[in-house]
Coordinates of C-alpha atoms and ligand atoms in Angstrom, one line a residue:
M1 CA -5.1 26.0 -18.5
N2 CA -6.3 22.5 -18.2
I3 CA -5.9 20.0 -15.3
K4 CA -4.4 17.5 -17.7
E5 CA -1.5 19.7 -18.5
G6 CA 1.9 19.8 -16.9
M7 CA 2.5 22.9 -14.8
M8 CA 6.3 22.9 -14.2
R9 CA 8.7 24.9 -16.4
E10 CA 10.6 22.9 -19.1
G11 CA 13.8 21.2 -17.7
A12 CA 12.7 21.6 -14.1
L13 CA 14.1 18.1 -13.3
K14 CA 17.0 18.1 -15.7
G15 CA 20.0 16.2 -14.4
K16 CA 18.1 14.5 -11.6
T17 CA 17.9 10.8 -11.2
I18 CA 14.7 9.6 -9.6
V19 CA 13.9 6.0 -8.4
I20 CA 10.2 5.3 -8.4
T21 CA 9.0 2.1 -6.7
G22 CA 5.9 0.7 -8.3
G23 CA 6.7 2.9 -11.3
G24 CA 5.4 0.4 -13.9
S25 CA 1.7 1.0 -13.4
G26 CA -0.9 3.5 -12.2
L27 CA 0.1 6.6 -10.4
G28 CA 3.8 5.6 -10.3
K29 CA 3.8 5.4 -14.1
A30 CA 2.0 8.8 -14.5
M31 CA 4.5 10.5 -12.2
T32 CA 7.5 8.8 -13.9
K33 CA 6.2 10.0 -17.3
Y34 CA 6.0 13.6 -16.1
F35 CA 9.4 13.5 -14.4
M36 CA 10.9 12.3 -17.8
E37 CA 9.1 15.1 -19.6
L38 CA 10.8 17.5 -17.3
G39 CA 14.2 16.1 -18.0
A40 CA 14.8 13.5 -15.2
N41 CA 16.5 10.1 -15.6
T42 CA 14.2 7.5 -14.0
V43 CA 14.6 4.1 -12.5
I44 CA 11.3 2.1 -12.2
T45 CA 11.0 -0.9 -10.0
S46 CA 8.4 -3.5 -9.1
R47 CA 8.0 -7.3 -9.1
R48 CA 6.7 -7.6 -12.7
I49 CA 9.8 -7.1 -15.0
A50 CA 7.9 -7.6 -18.2
L51 CA 5.5 -4.7 -17.3
L52 CA 8.4 -2.5 -16.3
R53 CA 10.2 -3.1 -19.6
D54 CA 7.1 -2.3 -21.5
T55 CA 6.5 0.9 -19.5
A56 CA 10.2 2.0 -19.8
K57 CA 10.1 1.5 -23.6
E58 CA 6.8 3.3 -23.9
L59 CA 7.9 6.3 -21.8
E60 CA 11.3 6.6 -23.5
G61 CA 9.5 6.7 -26.8
S62 CA 6.9 9.3 -25.8
T63 CA 9.3 11.6 -23.7
G64 CA 12.7 11.1 -25.3
G65 CA 14.0 10.6 -21.7
Q66 CA 15.8 7.6 -20.1
C67 CA 14.1 5.0 -17.9
L68 CA 15.8 2.0 -16.4
P69 CA 13.5 -0.9 -15.4
V70 CA 14.8 -3.0 -12.5
Q71 CA 12.9 -5.9 -10.9
C72 CA 12.6 -5.6 -7.2
D73 CA 10.4 -6.8 -4.4
V74 CA 10.6 -3.9 -1.9
R75 CA 10.2 -6.4 1.0
E76 CA 13.6 -7.8 0.2
L77 CA 16.5 -5.6 1.3
A78 CA 19.0 -7.3 -1.0
Q79 CA 16.8 -6.5 -4.0
V80 CA 16.5 -2.9 -3.0
E81 CA 20.3 -2.6 -2.6
A82 CA 20.6 -4.1 -6.1
V83 CA 18.3 -1.3 -7.4
R84 CA 20.6 1.3 -5.8
D85 CA 23.7 -0.3 -7.4
A86 CA 22.0 -0.6 -10.9
A87 CA 20.8 3.0 -10.7
I88 CA 24.3 4.3 -9.8
D89 CA 25.9 2.1 -12.5
K90 CA 23.6 3.6 -15.1
F91 CA 23.2 7.2 -14.0
G92 CA 26.1 7.9 -11.6
K93 CA 24.0 9.0 -8.7
V94 CA 20.4 9.0 -7.3
D95 CA 18.9 12.3 -6.2
I96 CA 15.3 11.4 -5.4
L97 CA 13.4 8.4 -4.0
L98 CA 9.7 8.1 -4.6
N99 CA 8.2 5.4 -2.3
N100 CA 5.0 4.7 -4.3
A101 CA 4.8 0.8 -4.3
A102 CA 1.9 -0.5 -2.2
G103 CA -0.4 -3.5 -1.7
N104 CA -4.0 -3.3 -0.5
F105 CA -7.4 -4.9 -0.7
I106 CA -10.7 -4.5 1.1
S107 CA -11.7 -7.0 3.7
P108 CA -13.5 -7.2 7.0
T109 CA -10.5 -7.4 9.4
E110 CA -11.8 -10.5 11.1
R111 CA -11.5 -12.4 7.8
L112 CA -7.8 -11.6 7.5
S113 CA -5.1 -14.2 8.3
A114 CA -2.0 -13.1 10.1
N115 CA -0.2 -13.5 6.8
A116 CA -2.6 -11.3 4.9
F117 CA -2.1 -8.5 7.5
K118 CA 1.6 -8.9 7.4
T119 CA 1.7 -8.9 3.6
I120 CA 0.4 -5.4 3.4
I121 CA 2.5 -4.1 6.3
D122 CA 5.6 -5.7 4.7
I123 CA 4.9 -4.1 1.2
V124 CA 3.9 -0.7 2.4
L125 CA 5.8 0.0 5.7
L126 CA 8.8 -2.4 5.5
G127 CA 9.2 -1.8 1.8
T128 CA 9.3 2.0 2.4
V129 CA 11.7 1.5 5.3
N130 CA 14.0 -0.8 3.1
C131 CA 14.1 1.8 0.3
T132 CA 14.5 4.8 2.6
L133 CA 17.4 3.3 4.6
T134 CA 19.1 2.0 1.5
F135 CA 19.2 5.3 -0.3
G136 CA 19.4 7.5 2.8
K137 CA 22.5 5.6 4.2
H138 CA 24.0 5.9 0.7
W139 CA 23.5 9.6 0.6
I140 CA 24.9 10.0 4.1
N141 CA 27.9 7.7 3.6
T142 CA 28.9 9.3 0.3
K143 CA 28.2 12.8 1.7
Q144 CA 26.0 13.6 -1.2
D145 CA 25.1 17.3 -1.1
K146 CA 21.3 16.6 -0.9
G147 CA 18.8 13.8 -0.9
N148 CA 15.0 13.9 -1.3
V149 CA 12.3 11.3 -0.4
L150 CA 8.7 11.6 -1.4
N151 CA 6.2 9.1 0.1
I152 CA 2.8 8.3 -1.3
V153 CA 0.4 7.8 1.6
T154 CA -3.4 8.1 2.1
T155 CA -5.8 10.3 4.1
Y156 CA -6.9 7.4 6.2
A157 CA -3.4 7.2 7.6
W158 CA -4.7 9.7 10.1
T159 CA -8.5 9.3 10.1
G160 CA -8.2 5.5 10.1
S161 CA -10.6 3.4 7.9
G162 CA -12.4 0.2 8.4
Y163 CA -12.0 -2.6 5.7
V164 CA -8.4 -1.5 4.8
V165 CA -7.0 -1.7 8.3
P166 CA -3.5 -3.2 7.4
S167 CA -3.1 -0.5 4.8
A168 CA -4.2 2.2 7.3
C169 CA -1.7 0.9 9.9
A170 CA 1.1 0.7 7.4
K171 CA 0.5 4.2 5.8
G172 CA 0.2 5.6 9.3
G173 CA 3.7 4.2 9.9
V174 CA 4.9 5.8 6.7
V175 CA 3.5 9.2 7.8
A176 CA 5.4 8.9 11.2
M177 CA 8.6 8.0 9.4
T178 CA 8.2 10.9 7.0
K179 CA 8.0 13.4 9.8
S180 CA 10.6 11.8 12.0
L181 CA 13.3 11.6 9.4
A182 CA 12.4 15.0 8.0
F183 CA 13.7 16.2 11.4
E184 CA 16.5 13.8 12.0
W185 CA 18.1 13.8 8.5
A186 CA 17.7 17.5 7.8
K187 CA 21.3 17.8 9.1
Y188 CA 22.3 15.8 6.0
N189 CA 20.2 18.0 3.8
I190 CA 17.8 15.1 3.1
R191 CA 14.2 16.2 2.7
F192 CA 11.1 14.1 3.5
N193 CA 7.6 14.9 2.3
A194 CA 4.5 12.9 1.4
I195 CA 1.4 13.2 -0.7
A196 CA -2.0 11.8 0.5
P197 CA -4.0 11.4 -2.7
G198 CA -7.8 11.0 -2.6
P199 CA -9.4 8.8 -5.3
F200 CA -7.4 8.6 -8.5
P201 CA -8.7 5.7 -10.6
T202 CA -6.1 3.1 -11.4
K203 CA -6.5 -0.5 -12.4
G204 CA -4.4 -1.7 -9.4
A205 CA -6.4 0.1 -6.8
W206 CA -9.9 -0.2 -8.4
D207 CA -9.6 -4.0 -9.0
R208 CA -8.8 -4.4 -5.3
L209 CA -10.8 -1.7 -3.6
L210 CA -13.9 -1.5 -5.8
P211 CA -14.2 -5.0 -7.4
G212 CA -17.0 -5.9 -9.7
N213 CA -20.2 -3.8 -9.4
L214 CA -18.9 -1.9 -6.4
K215 CA -17.3 0.8 -8.6
D216 CA -20.8 1.6 -10.0
D217 CA -22.7 1.0 -6.7
L218 CA -20.4 3.2 -4.6
D219 CA -19.7 5.9 -7.3
I220 CA -16.7 7.2 -5.3
S221 CA -16.8 10.6 -6.9
K222 CA -20.1 11.3 -4.9
Q223 CA -18.1 11.3 -1.6
V224 CA -15.8 14.0 -2.9
P225 CA -17.1 17.5 -2.2
L226 CA -15.8 18.6 -5.7
K227 CA -17.8 15.6 -7.1
R228 CA -15.0 14.2 -9.2
V229 CA -12.0 11.9 -9.0
G230 CA -8.5 13.1 -9.5
E231 CA -6.7 13.3 -12.8
H232 CA -3.3 11.6 -12.8
Q233 CA -1.6 14.7 -14.2
E234 CA -2.8 16.7 -11.1
L235 CA -0.9 14.3 -8.9
A236 CA 2.1 14.3 -11.2
N237 CA 2.2 18.1 -11.1
L238 CA 2.3 18.2 -7.3
A239 CA 4.9 15.4 -7.1
A240 CA 7.1 17.1 -9.6
Y241 CA 7.0 20.3 -7.6
M242 CA 7.7 18.5 -4.3
V243 CA 10.7 16.6 -5.6
S244 CA 12.1 19.6 -7.5
D245 CA 14.6 22.1 -6.2
F246 CA 11.8 24.7 -6.2
A247 CA 10.5 22.9 -3.1
D248 CA 13.9 23.0 -1.3
Y249 CA 12.4 24.6 1.8
M250 CA 9.5 22.1 2.1
N251 CA 10.3 19.4 4.6
G252 CA 8.1 17.2 6.8
E253 CA 5.0 18.1 4.9
I254 CA 2.1 15.8 4.0
V255 CA 0.0 17.4 1.2
T256 CA -3.5 16.1 0.7
L257 CA -4.8 16.2 -2.8
D258 CA -8.4 14.8 -2.6
G259 CA -11.0 17.3 -3.7
G260 CA -11.9 17.8 0.0
E261 CA -12.8 14.1 0.5
Q262 CA -11.2 13.9 4.0
I263 CA -13.1 16.8 5.4
R264 CA -16.5 15.2 4.9
A265 CA -16.6 14.4 8.6
G266 CA -17.4 18.1 9.5
Q267 CA -20.2 18.0 12.1
F268 CA -22.7 20.0 10.1
N269 CA -21.8 19.0 6.6
N270 CA -25.0 16.9 6.3
L271 CA -26.9 20.2 6.1
E272 CA -26.1 19.9 2.4
M273 CA -29.4 18.0 2.3
I274 CA -31.4 21.2 3.2
P275 CA -33.0 22.6 0.1
N276 CA -32.1 26.3 -0.6
E277 CA -35.7 27.5 -0.1
M278 CA -35.8 26.1 3.4
W279 CA -33.0 28.4 4.5
D280 CA -35.4 31.5 4.7
Q281 CA -37.5 29.6 7.2
L282 CA -34.6 28.3 9.2
E283 CA -33.0 31.8 9.3
A284 CA -36.2 33.3 10.5
M285 CA -36.5 30.7 13.3
I286 CA -32.9 31.4 14.4
R287 CA -33.3 35.2 14.3
S288 CA -36.5 35.0 16.3
T289 CA -34.7 33.4 19.3
K290 CA -33.0 36.8 19.8
K291 CA -36.4 38.6 20.4
K292 CA -37.5 36.2 23.1
Ligands
LIG1 C1 -8.3 -11.8 2.2 C2 -6.4 -12.0 1.1 C3 -6.9 -11.4 0.0 C4 -8.3 -10.9 0.0 C5 -4.9 -12.0 -0.5 N1 -5.1 -12.4 0.8 N2 -5.9 -11.4 -1.0 N3 -7.1 -12.2 2.2 N4 -8.9 -11.1 1.2 N5 -8.9 -10.3 -1.0 C6 -4.2 -13.1 1.6 C7 -3.7 -14.4 1.1 O1 -4.6 -15.5 1.2 C8 -2.4 -14.6 1.8 O2 -2.7 -15.0 3.2 C9 -1.9 -13.2 2.0 O3 -3.0 -12.3 1.8 C10 -0.8 -12.9 0.9 O4 -1.4 -13.1 -0.3 P1 -0.5 -13.3 -1.6 O5 -1.4 -13.4 -2.8 O6 0.4 -14.5 -1.4 O7 0.4 -12.0 -1.6 P2 1.2 -11.3 -2.8 O8 1.4 -12.2 -4.0 O9 2.4 -10.7 -2.1 O10 0.2 -10.1 -3.3 C11 0.0 -9.0 -2.5 C12 -1.4 -8.5 -2.6 C13 -1.8 -8.3 -4.0 C14 -1.5 -7.2 -1.8 C15 -2.3 -9.5 -1.9 O11 -3.1 -7.7 -4.1 C16 -0.9 -7.4 -4.8 O12 0.1 -7.8 -5.4 N6 -1.1 -6.0 -4.7 C17 -0.2 -5.0 -5.4 C18 -0.9 -3.9 -6.0 C19 -1.9 -3.2 -5.2 O13 -2.4 -3.8 -4.2 N7 -2.3 -2.0 -5.6 C20 -3.4 -1.2 -4.9 C21 -2.8 -0.1 -4.2 S1 -4.1 0.9 -3.8 P3 -2.6 -16.6 3.6 O14 -2.9 -16.6 5.1 O15 -3.6 -17.3 2.8 O16 -1.2 -17.1 3.3 C22 -3.9 1.8 -2.5 C23 -4.9 2.9 -2.4 C24 -5.2 3.4 -1.1 O17 -3.0 1.5 -1.7 C25 -6.3 4.5 -1.0 C26 -7.4 4.5 -2.0 C27 -8.3 5.7 -1.9
LIG2 P1 -1.0 0.2 -8.5 O1 -0.9 0.6 -10.0 O2 -1.4 -1.1 -8.1 O3 0.4 0.6 -7.9 C1 1.1 -0.2 -6.9 C2 2.4 -0.5 -7.4 O4 3.2 -1.1 -6.4 C3 2.4 -1.5 -8.6 O5 3.2 -1.0 -9.6 C4 3.0 -2.8 -8.0 O6 3.8 -3.5 -9.0 C5 3.9 -2.2 -6.9 N1 4.2 -3.2 -5.9 C6 3.2 -3.9 -5.1 N2 3.9 -4.7 -4.3 C7 5.2 -4.6 -4.5 C8 6.3 -5.2 -3.9 N3 6.3 -6.1 -3.0 N4 7.5 -4.7 -4.4 C9 7.7 -3.8 -5.3 N5 6.6 -3.2 -5.9 C10 5.4 -3.6 -5.5 O7 -1.9 1.3 -7.8 P2 -1.9 2.9 -7.7 O8 -3.3 3.3 -7.4 O9 -1.1 3.5 -8.8 O10 -1.1 3.1 -6.3 C11 0.1 3.9 -6.2 C12 0.2 4.5 -4.9 O11 -0.8 5.5 -4.6 C13 0.2 3.5 -3.7 O12 1.1 3.9 -2.7 C14 -1.2 3.7 -3.2 O13 -1.4 3.4 -1.8 C15 -1.4 5.2 -3.4 N6 -2.7 5.7 -3.4 C16 -3.5 5.5 -4.5 C17 -4.8 6.0 -4.5 C18 -5.7 5.8 -5.7 O14 -6.8 6.3 -5.6 N7 -5.3 5.2 -6.7 C19 -5.2 6.7 -3.4 C20 -4.4 6.9 -2.3 C21 -3.2 6.4 -2.3 P3 4.0 -5.1 -9.0 O15 2.7 -5.7 -8.8 O16 4.6 -5.3 -10.4 O17 5.0 -5.4 -7.9

């Protein structure tokens, strides 16, 4: 067993059609690749059509599966509806929507223009809303037997985080939508779940969140209790399970995959700095209080 290996059984996604927003790069590409290895037809979308075409060609070559690249800015409802139509033309139906597209960059919030803030909210929250409503209404109107939405969020959607405030607000909104629609659309047999990844190095995220020397100066793996960043296949394994029929009873769940990064806040966690040999002394001091 190796964390870079796929964990699902062969053919686990056979016959499924999956739309992956932001599927041309980074984590979206890694998940798309694994879905194809498991037999799914995929539709990848983003703004850069040349990149999407290259990715589709590469993944079709390496997996033997099918991947349709469609240009789409998720902020534009008409473009999202065109993705739905292109996917149905090509594959007959869509089973799963993976809302993975995002925009983000670090900045002190007081430096942000109104448009900068709105840009992130529009990509992350409005984009997820546009895709979810487009595919959700389609599934409801056509009485499709089931639908499935997986959203990629972040752990700071609930802890909050300075310097990425528009992203935190938008991802928080996506978490709320995940849980709300998991309840409301369960009656249509549409499942909603999310994954909150910790640090998984990608060019898109690292260029905007750890520019220049910051990636060496901050060494993000040090803030993870397991002292490492995530492997793309680890995320792909979880995503493949969550979108598969094996997870049919999972609904309204947000799964964190972060090596324990988000639990750093634990009040006594800084006792890590106490050397082992000092614990004999500390224990004796604590025990002695009982005798007094
Ligand atoms: C301040 C900035 C800025 C910066 C852009 N703006 N970059 N303000 N600091 N570094 C401002 C612009 O001046 C403009 O406002 C507004 O934001 C919109 O900028 P545009 O460049 O016109 O927007 P657009 O072309 O739509 O590009 C969107 C983008 C870009 C988000 C700015 O970075 C992008 O395309 N990102 C997509 C990929 C991405 O971000 N991937 C990382 C996801 S990582 P004005 O007022 O001048 O008009 C992620 C991980 C989370 O989410 C968790 C990690 C652990
Ligand atoms: P990435 O490669 O930059 O992925 C973002 C994708 O979104 C790109 O393919 C981008 O393609 C697409 N996108 C951006 N704006 C769009 C728009 N308006 N319309 C359509 N597509 C758009 O970065 P990543 O790290 O793989 O991020 C993927 C997801 O994981 C995001 O939801 C991110 O928030 C989440 N995440 C990542 C990490 C991490 O450590 N990497 C941690 C937590 C959460 P175009 O530029 O071609 O449009």
